[in-house]
Amino acid sequence: MNEFMKEAIEEARKGILADEGGPFGSVIVKDGEIVGRGHNQVVLENDCTCHGEMQAIRAASKTLGTFDLSGCEIYTTGEPCPMCLSACLWANIGKVYYGCTLADNEAIGFRDKKFDSLFGGREKFGLFLHETDRAECLDLFEEYRRLKNKTNY
């Protein structure tokens, strides 16, 4: 498994065990070093924009002292929703590596796929989006599914 995806999974696990949000963790890497990390904190913050990717972008921007994350890559446990995908583009992140697909997100109750279809799908993103370590991320999603009394956020 990719070492950075392993970190993203651990970040997501930290969030779901604290009941802060869904099983979405992210790390941003520049020159082989993690410069930002985040996990879903929608429930904790009562803020629908506190997705793992958004939190990692905020952290990386703070670490690097810039909103321009050129030269960075993001590793995230679930294929980014349209909001997070757009934020990655706005931040100039060069590549997005994700574990679980939009269909996997939907299978555990998230509606990313619904919104994605409103924006025209993923076909135009070509080499920007890369699936990796899906099996390990599916294990995380199953762990999330087993947790009792979860709502989807």
Short mmCIF file of N, CA and C in Angstrom, two decimals:
data_model
loop_
_atom_site.label_atom_id
_atom_site.label_comp_id
_atom_site.label_asym_id
_atom_site.label_seq_id
_atom_site.Cartn_x
_atom_site.Cartn_y
_atom_site.Cartn_z
N MET A 1 0.84 -1.17 0.00
CA MET A 1 0.00 0.00 0.00
C MET A 1 0.89 1.24 0.00
N ASN A 2 0.45 2.25 -0.71
CA ASN A 2 1.17 3.51 -0.75
C ASN A 2 1.23 4.12 0.65
N GLU A 3 2.41 4.59 1.05
CA GLU A 3 2.58 5.13 2.40
C GLU A 3 1.70 6.35 2.66
N PHE A 4 1.44 7.16 1.64
CA PHE A 4 0.62 8.35 1.84
C PHE A 4 -0.86 7.99 1.95
N MET A 5 -1.30 6.97 1.20
CA MET A 5 -2.68 6.52 1.37
C MET A 5 -2.87 5.91 2.75
N LYS A 6 -1.86 5.21 3.24
CA LYS A 6 -1.93 4.66 4.59
C LYS A 6 -2.15 5.78 5.60
N GLU A 7 -1.47 6.90 5.43
CA GLU A 7 -1.65 8.06 6.31
C GLU A 7 -3.06 8.65 6.18
N ALA A 8 -3.57 8.69 4.95
CA ALA A 8 -4.93 9.21 4.73
C ALA A 8 -5.95 8.31 5.42
N ILE A 9 -5.76 7.00 5.35
CA ILE A 9 -6.66 6.06 6.02
C ILE A 9 -6.62 6.27 7.53
N GLU A 10 -5.43 6.42 8.09
CA GLU A 10 -5.31 6.65 9.53
C GLU A 10 -5.96 7.97 9.94
N GLU A 11 -5.83 8.98 9.10
CA GLU A 11 -6.48 10.26 9.36
C GLU A 11 -8.00 10.10 9.37
N ALA A 12 -8.53 9.35 8.41
CA ALA A 12 -9.98 9.10 8.36
C ALA A 12 -10.43 8.31 9.59
N ARG A 13 -9.66 7.31 9.96
CA ARG A 13 -10.00 6.48 11.12
C ARG A 13 -10.07 7.33 12.39
N LYS A 14 -9.15 8.24 12.54
CA LYS A 14 -9.16 9.14 13.69
C LYS A 14 -10.49 9.89 13.76
N GLY A 15 -10.96 10.36 12.62
CA GLY A 15 -12.21 11.10 12.57
C GLY A 15 -13.44 10.27 12.85
N ILE A 16 -13.50 9.06 12.27
CA ILE A 16 -14.71 8.25 12.49
C ILE A 16 -14.77 7.72 13.92
N LEU A 17 -13.62 7.41 14.51
CA LEU A 17 -13.63 6.93 15.89
C LEU A 17 -14.02 8.04 16.87
N ALA A 18 -13.75 9.28 16.51
CA ALA A 18 -14.15 10.42 17.34
C ALA A 18 -15.55 10.91 16.99
N ASP A 19 -16.20 10.25 16.03
CA ASP A 19 -17.55 10.60 15.58
C ASP A 19 -17.63 12.04 15.05
N GLU A 20 -16.58 12.42 14.30
CA GLU A 20 -16.52 13.78 13.76
C GLU A 20 -17.10 13.89 12.36
N GLY A 21 -17.25 12.75 11.66
CA GLY A 21 -17.78 12.77 10.31
C GLY A 21 -17.54 11.44 9.63
N GLY A 22 -17.72 11.44 8.30
CA GLY A 22 -17.60 10.22 7.51
C GLY A 22 -16.16 9.74 7.34
N PRO A 23 -15.97 8.60 6.63
CA PRO A 23 -14.67 7.94 6.54
C PRO A 23 -13.76 8.53 5.47
N PHE A 24 -13.59 9.82 5.53
CA PHE A 24 -12.82 10.50 4.49
C PHE A 24 -11.64 11.22 5.10
N GLY A 25 -10.45 10.74 4.79
CA GLY A 25 -9.22 11.35 5.26
C GLY A 25 -8.33 11.67 4.08
N SER A 26 -7.51 12.70 4.24
CA SER A 26 -6.66 13.16 3.14
C SER A 26 -5.32 13.63 3.67
N VAL A 27 -4.30 13.45 2.84
CA VAL A 27 -3.01 14.08 3.10
C VAL A 27 -2.54 14.74 1.81
N ILE A 28 -1.88 15.87 1.96
CA ILE A 28 -1.29 16.58 0.83
C ILE A 28 0.22 16.47 0.94
N VAL A 29 0.83 16.12 -0.18
CA VAL A 29 2.26 15.83 -0.22
C VAL A 29 2.95 16.78 -1.19
N LYS A 30 4.09 17.29 -0.75
CA LYS A 30 4.94 18.10 -1.63
C LYS A 30 6.38 17.62 -1.45
N ASP A 31 7.04 17.33 -2.54
CA ASP A 31 8.43 16.86 -2.51
C ASP A 31 8.62 15.69 -1.56
N GLY A 32 7.65 14.76 -1.55
CA GLY A 32 7.76 13.55 -0.74
C GLY A 32 7.46 13.72 0.73
N GLU A 33 7.00 14.89 1.15
CA GLU A 33 6.69 15.17 2.55
C GLU A 33 5.23 15.57 2.70
N ILE A 34 4.59 15.10 3.77
CA ILE A 34 3.22 15.51 4.05
C ILE A 34 3.25 16.94 4.58
N VAL A 35 2.50 17.82 3.90
CA VAL A 35 2.43 19.23 4.30
C VAL A 35 1.06 19.62 4.83
N GLY A 36 0.09 18.72 4.70
CA GLY A 36 -1.25 18.98 5.22
C GLY A 36 -2.01 17.69 5.36
N ARG A 37 -2.86 17.63 6.35
CA ARG A 37 -3.71 16.46 6.55
C ARG A 37 -5.05 16.92 7.09
N GLY A 38 -6.06 16.12 6.84
CA GLY A 38 -7.38 16.45 7.33
C GLY A 38 -8.32 15.27 7.20
N HIS A 39 -9.39 15.32 7.98
CA HIS A 39 -10.43 14.31 7.87
C HIS A 39 -11.78 15.00 7.97
N ASN A 40 -12.81 14.27 7.60
CA ASN A 40 -14.15 14.83 7.62
C ASN A 40 -14.51 15.26 9.04
N GLN A 41 -14.89 16.54 9.17
CA GLN A 41 -15.30 17.09 10.46
C GLN A 41 -16.63 17.83 10.34
N VAL A 42 -17.47 17.36 9.44
CA VAL A 42 -18.76 18.00 9.20
C VAL A 42 -19.60 18.01 10.47
N VAL A 43 -19.65 16.89 11.18
CA VAL A 43 -20.46 16.80 12.40
C VAL A 43 -19.83 17.64 13.51
N LEU A 44 -18.54 17.52 13.70
CA LEU A 44 -17.85 18.26 14.75
C LEU A 44 -18.05 19.77 14.61
N GLU A 45 -17.92 20.26 13.40
CA GLU A 45 -17.97 21.71 13.15
C GLU A 45 -19.35 22.21 12.72
N ASN A 46 -20.31 21.29 12.52
CA ASN A 46 -21.61 21.68 11.97
C ASN A 46 -21.43 22.53 10.73
N ASP A 47 -20.58 22.05 9.83
CA ASP A 47 -20.21 22.79 8.62
C ASP A 47 -20.07 21.80 7.48
N CYS A 48 -20.95 21.93 6.50
CA CYS A 48 -20.97 20.97 5.39
C CYS A 48 -19.74 21.07 4.50
N THR A 49 -18.88 22.06 4.67
CA THR A 49 -17.68 22.17 3.86
C THR A 49 -16.45 21.54 4.50
N CYS A 50 -16.59 20.97 5.67
CA CYS A 50 -15.43 20.42 6.39
C CYS A 50 -15.12 18.99 5.98
N HIS A 51 -15.02 18.78 4.68
CA HIS A 51 -14.62 17.47 4.15
C HIS A 51 -13.11 17.28 4.36
N GLY A 52 -12.67 16.04 4.30
CA GLY A 52 -11.25 15.75 4.53
C GLY A 52 -10.32 16.49 3.59
N GLU A 53 -10.68 16.57 2.31
CA GLU A 53 -9.84 17.27 1.34
C GLU A 53 -9.76 18.76 1.66
N MET A 54 -10.89 19.34 2.03
CA MET A 54 -10.92 20.77 2.34
C MET A 54 -10.05 21.07 3.57
N GLN A 55 -10.14 20.20 4.57
CA GLN A 55 -9.34 20.39 5.78
C GLN A 55 -7.84 20.25 5.46
N ALA A 56 -7.50 19.28 4.60
CA ALA A 56 -6.10 19.09 4.23
C ALA A 56 -5.58 20.27 3.42
N ILE A 57 -6.40 20.81 2.52
CA ILE A 57 -6.00 21.99 1.75
C ILE A 57 -5.76 23.17 2.68
N ARG A 58 -6.64 23.37 3.64
CA ARG A 58 -6.46 24.47 4.60
C ARG A 58 -5.15 24.29 5.39
N ALA A 59 -4.89 23.06 5.82
CA ALA A 59 -3.67 22.79 6.60
C ALA A 59 -2.42 22.99 5.75
N ALA A 60 -2.44 22.50 4.51
CA ALA A 60 -1.27 22.64 3.64
C ALA A 60 -1.01 24.11 3.31
N SER A 61 -2.06 24.85 3.06
CA SER A 61 -1.90 26.28 2.76
C SER A 61 -1.28 27.01 3.94
N LYS A 62 -1.70 26.63 5.14
CA LYS A 62 -1.14 27.25 6.35
C LYS A 62 0.34 26.86 6.51
N THR A 63 0.64 25.58 6.33
CA THR A 63 2.01 25.09 6.46
C THR A 63 2.94 25.78 5.47
N LEU A 64 2.48 25.88 4.22
CA LEU A 64 3.33 26.42 3.16
C LEU A 64 3.24 27.95 3.04
N GLY A 65 2.27 28.55 3.73
CA GLY A 65 2.13 30.00 3.69
C GLY A 65 1.65 30.52 2.34
N THR A 66 0.83 29.72 1.65
CA THR A 66 0.33 30.13 0.34
C THR A 66 -0.95 29.39 0.00
N PHE A 67 -1.79 30.02 -0.79
CA PHE A 67 -2.99 29.35 -1.30
C PHE A 67 -2.69 28.57 -2.57
N ASP A 68 -1.52 28.74 -3.12
CA ASP A 68 -1.11 28.07 -4.36
C ASP A 68 -0.35 26.79 -4.02
N LEU A 69 -1.01 25.66 -4.20
CA LEU A 69 -0.40 24.38 -3.84
C LEU A 69 0.19 23.67 -5.06
N SER A 70 0.70 24.45 -6.00
CA SER A 70 1.40 23.88 -7.15
C SER A 70 2.53 22.98 -6.66
N GLY A 71 2.71 21.86 -7.34
CA GLY A 71 3.74 20.90 -6.94
C GLY A 71 3.28 19.92 -5.89
N CYS A 72 2.03 20.04 -5.45
CA CYS A 72 1.48 19.13 -4.45
C CYS A 72 0.59 18.08 -5.09
N GLU A 73 0.43 16.98 -4.37
CA GLU A 73 -0.51 15.91 -4.72
C GLU A 73 -1.35 15.64 -3.49
N ILE A 74 -2.56 15.13 -3.69
CA ILE A 74 -3.41 14.78 -2.56
C ILE A 74 -3.76 13.29 -2.64
N TYR A 75 -3.75 12.65 -1.49
CA TYR A 75 -4.17 11.27 -1.33
C TYR A 75 -5.40 11.29 -0.44
N THR A 76 -6.49 10.70 -0.91
CA THR A 76 -7.74 10.77 -0.17
C THR A 76 -8.47 9.44 -0.24
N THR A 77 -9.14 9.08 0.84
CA THR A 77 -9.72 7.75 0.95
C THR A 77 -10.92 7.54 0.03
N GLY A 78 -11.62 8.59 -0.33
CA GLY A 78 -12.76 8.49 -1.22
C GLY A 78 -12.61 9.45 -2.39
N GLU A 79 -13.08 9.05 -3.54
CA GLU A 79 -13.04 9.94 -4.71
C GLU A 79 -13.72 11.25 -4.34
N PRO A 80 -13.07 12.37 -4.58
CA PRO A 80 -13.59 13.65 -4.11
C PRO A 80 -14.95 14.03 -4.70
N CYS A 81 -15.77 14.62 -3.86
CA CYS A 81 -17.05 15.18 -4.31
C CYS A 81 -16.75 16.38 -5.22
N PRO A 82 -17.74 16.90 -5.91
CA PRO A 82 -17.50 18.05 -6.79
C PRO A 82 -16.90 19.27 -6.07
N MET A 83 -17.32 19.54 -4.84
CA MET A 83 -16.77 20.68 -4.09
C MET A 83 -15.27 20.48 -3.86
N CYS A 84 -14.89 19.30 -3.40
CA CYS A 84 -13.49 19.04 -3.08
C CYS A 84 -12.64 18.94 -4.35
N LEU A 85 -13.20 18.36 -5.38
CA LEU A 85 -12.48 18.30 -6.65
C LEU A 85 -12.21 19.70 -7.17
N SER A 86 -13.21 20.56 -7.09
CA SER A 86 -13.02 21.95 -7.53
C SER A 86 -11.98 22.66 -6.67
N ALA A 87 -12.01 22.42 -5.36
CA ALA A 87 -11.01 23.04 -4.48
C ALA A 87 -9.60 22.59 -4.83
N CYS A 88 -9.45 21.31 -5.17
CA CYS A 88 -8.13 20.80 -5.58
C CYS A 88 -7.66 21.53 -6.84
N LEU A 89 -8.57 21.74 -7.78
CA LEU A 89 -8.22 22.47 -9.00
C LEU A 89 -7.86 23.92 -8.69
N TRP A 90 -8.67 24.59 -7.86
CA TRP A 90 -8.41 25.99 -7.49
C TRP A 90 -7.06 26.13 -6.78
N ALA A 91 -6.70 25.11 -5.98
CA ALA A 91 -5.43 25.15 -5.23
C ALA A 91 -4.23 24.80 -6.09
N ASN A 92 -4.46 24.40 -7.34
CA ASN A 92 -3.39 24.00 -8.27
C ASN A 92 -2.70 22.70 -7.86
N ILE A 93 -3.42 21.83 -7.15
CA ILE A 93 -2.89 20.52 -6.83
C ILE A 93 -2.73 19.74 -8.13
N GLY A 94 -1.59 19.11 -8.31
CA GLY A 94 -1.28 18.48 -9.59
C GLY A 94 -1.97 17.15 -9.87
N LYS A 95 -2.16 16.33 -8.82
CA LYS A 95 -2.79 15.03 -9.00
C LYS A 95 -3.60 14.67 -7.77
N VAL A 96 -4.67 13.94 -8.00
CA VAL A 96 -5.53 13.44 -6.94
C VAL A 96 -5.48 11.92 -6.98
N TYR A 97 -5.05 11.31 -5.89
CA TYR A 97 -5.06 9.86 -5.74
C TYR A 97 -6.16 9.52 -4.73
N TYR A 98 -7.10 8.66 -5.15
CA TYR A 98 -8.22 8.31 -4.28
C TYR A 98 -8.34 6.80 -4.18
N GLY A 99 -8.92 6.35 -3.08
CA GLY A 99 -9.12 4.92 -2.87
C GLY A 99 -10.48 4.47 -3.35
N CYS A 100 -11.52 4.77 -2.61
CA CYS A 100 -12.86 4.34 -2.97
C CYS A 100 -13.46 5.26 -4.03
N THR A 101 -14.30 4.68 -4.87
CA THR A 101 -14.92 5.41 -5.97
C THR A 101 -16.19 6.12 -5.52
N LEU A 102 -16.74 6.94 -6.41
CA LEU A 102 -18.02 7.59 -6.12
C LEU A 102 -19.11 6.55 -5.85
N ALA A 103 -19.08 5.43 -6.57
CA ALA A 103 -20.05 4.36 -6.34
C ALA A 103 -19.85 3.75 -4.95
N ASP A 104 -18.60 3.62 -4.50
CA ASP A 104 -18.34 3.12 -3.14
C ASP A 104 -18.87 4.10 -2.10
N ASN A 105 -18.66 5.38 -2.34
CA ASN A 105 -19.18 6.41 -1.43
C ASN A 105 -20.70 6.27 -1.32
N GLU A 106 -21.35 6.10 -2.48
CA GLU A 106 -22.80 5.96 -2.51
C GLU A 106 -23.26 4.71 -1.76
N ALA A 107 -22.50 3.64 -1.86
CA ALA A 107 -22.88 2.38 -1.22
C ALA A 107 -22.95 2.49 0.30
N ILE A 108 -22.24 3.45 0.88
CA ILE A 108 -22.32 3.64 2.34
C ILE A 108 -23.16 4.86 2.69
N GLY A 109 -23.93 5.36 1.72
CA GLY A 109 -24.93 6.37 2.01
C GLY A 109 -24.61 7.80 1.67
N PHE A 110 -23.51 8.07 0.98
CA PHE A 110 -23.15 9.44 0.63
C PHE A 110 -23.64 9.76 -0.77
N ARG A 111 -23.94 11.01 -1.05
CA ARG A 111 -24.60 11.39 -2.30
C ARG A 111 -23.71 12.10 -3.30
N ASP A 112 -22.42 11.86 -3.24
CA ASP A 112 -21.47 12.50 -4.16
C ASP A 112 -21.82 12.25 -5.62
N LYS A 113 -22.21 11.00 -5.92
CA LYS A 113 -22.51 10.64 -7.30
C LYS A 113 -23.67 11.47 -7.86
N LYS A 114 -24.66 11.73 -7.03
CA LYS A 114 -25.82 12.53 -7.44
C LYS A 114 -25.36 13.92 -7.87
N PHE A 115 -24.54 14.54 -7.05
CA PHE A 115 -24.07 15.90 -7.36
C PHE A 115 -23.11 15.88 -8.54
N ASP A 116 -22.30 14.84 -8.63
CA ASP A 116 -21.35 14.72 -9.72
C ASP A 116 -22.06 14.72 -11.07
N SER A 117 -23.19 14.04 -11.14
CA SER A 117 -23.93 13.99 -12.40
C SER A 117 -24.46 15.38 -12.79
N LEU A 118 -24.77 16.20 -11.82
CA LEU A 118 -25.22 17.58 -12.11
C LEU A 118 -24.11 18.40 -12.78
N PHE A 119 -22.86 18.06 -12.47
CA PHE A 119 -21.73 18.80 -12.99
C PHE A 119 -21.10 18.16 -14.23
N GLY A 120 -21.70 17.09 -14.72
CA GLY A 120 -21.23 16.51 -15.98
C GLY A 120 -20.30 15.33 -15.87
N GLY A 121 -20.08 14.78 -14.70
CA GLY A 121 -19.26 13.58 -14.56
C GLY A 121 -17.76 13.84 -14.52
N ARG A 122 -16.98 12.77 -14.67
CA ARG A 122 -15.53 12.81 -14.47
C ARG A 122 -14.71 12.60 -15.74
N GLU A 123 -15.34 12.37 -16.84
CA GLU A 123 -14.61 11.98 -18.05
C GLU A 123 -13.54 12.99 -18.47
N LYS A 124 -13.75 14.26 -18.23
CA LYS A 124 -12.82 15.29 -18.70
C LYS A 124 -11.57 15.45 -17.82
N PHE A 125 -11.51 14.74 -16.72
CA PHE A 125 -10.40 14.93 -15.79
C PHE A 125 -9.17 14.10 -16.11
N GLY A 126 -9.30 13.14 -17.01
CA GLY A 126 -8.18 12.39 -17.53
C GLY A 126 -7.12 12.01 -16.52
N LEU A 127 -5.92 12.53 -16.69
CA LEU A 127 -4.77 12.15 -15.88
C LEU A 127 -4.72 12.84 -14.51
N PHE A 128 -5.71 13.65 -14.19
CA PHE A 128 -5.74 14.34 -12.91
C PHE A 128 -6.16 13.41 -11.77
N LEU A 129 -7.06 12.47 -12.05
CA LEU A 129 -7.60 11.56 -11.04
C LEU A 129 -7.03 10.16 -11.20
N HIS A 130 -6.55 9.57 -10.09
CA HIS A 130 -5.95 8.23 -10.12
C HIS A 130 -6.49 7.39 -8.98
N GLU A 131 -7.07 6.25 -9.30
CA GLU A 131 -7.51 5.33 -8.26
C GLU A 131 -6.32 4.51 -7.77
N THR A 132 -6.21 4.34 -6.45
CA THR A 132 -5.14 3.55 -5.87
C THR A 132 -5.58 2.99 -4.52
N ASP A 133 -5.09 1.82 -4.16
CA ASP A 133 -5.32 1.22 -2.84
C ASP A 133 -6.80 1.12 -2.48
N ARG A 134 -7.62 0.79 -3.46
CA ARG A 134 -9.07 0.72 -3.24
C ARG A 134 -9.43 -0.33 -2.18
N ALA A 135 -8.80 -1.49 -2.22
CA ALA A 135 -9.15 -2.56 -1.27
C ALA A 135 -8.97 -2.11 0.18
N GLU A 136 -7.87 -1.44 0.46
CA GLU A 136 -7.62 -0.96 1.82
C GLU A 136 -8.62 0.12 2.23
N CYS A 137 -8.99 0.96 1.30
CA CYS A 137 -9.98 2.00 1.60
C CYS A 137 -11.37 1.40 1.76
N LEU A 138 -11.67 0.34 1.01
CA LEU A 138 -12.95 -0.35 1.21
C LEU A 138 -13.02 -0.98 2.60
N ASP A 139 -11.89 -1.47 3.10
CA ASP A 139 -11.85 -1.99 4.47
C ASP A 139 -12.21 -0.88 5.47
N LEU A 140 -11.68 0.30 5.25
CA LEU A 140 -12.01 1.45 6.11
C LEU A 140 -13.50 1.75 6.03
N PHE A 141 -14.06 1.77 4.82
CA PHE A 141 -15.49 2.04 4.65
C PHE A 141 -16.33 0.99 5.39
N GLU A 142 -15.90 -0.26 5.34
CA GLU A 142 -16.62 -1.32 6.06
C GLU A 142 -16.52 -1.10 7.56
N GLU A 143 -15.36 -0.68 8.03
CA GLU A 143 -15.21 -0.35 9.46
C GLU A 143 -16.18 0.75 9.85
N TYR A 144 -16.28 1.77 9.01
CA TYR A 144 -17.23 2.86 9.25
C TYR A 144 -18.67 2.33 9.29
N ARG A 145 -19.00 1.47 8.33
CA ARG A 145 -20.36 0.94 8.24
C ARG A 145 -20.73 0.16 9.51
N ARG A 146 -19.74 -0.52 10.10
CA ARG A 146 -20.00 -1.33 11.31
C ARG A 146 -20.20 -0.48 12.56
N LEU A 147 -19.71 0.73 12.55
CA LEU A 147 -19.88 1.58 13.73
C LEU A 147 -21.38 1.83 13.95
N LYS A 148 -21.81 1.77 15.16
CA LYS A 148 -23.25 1.87 15.44
C LYS A 148 -23.74 3.31 15.40
N ASN A 149 -25.01 3.45 15.12
CA ASN A 149 -25.73 4.73 15.18
C ASN A 149 -25.10 5.82 14.33
N LYS A 150 -24.64 5.48 13.15
CA LYS A 150 -24.03 6.49 12.27
C LYS A 150 -25.07 7.12 11.37
N THR A 151 -24.93 8.39 11.15
CA THR A 151 -25.69 9.07 10.11
C THR A 151 -24.67 9.46 9.05
N ASN A 152 -25.14 9.82 7.89
CA ASN A 152 -24.22 10.13 6.79
C ASN A 152 -23.98 11.62 6.69
N TYR A 153 -22.71 11.96 6.71
CA TYR A 153 -22.31 13.36 6.69
C TYR A 153 -21.01 13.52 5.97
#
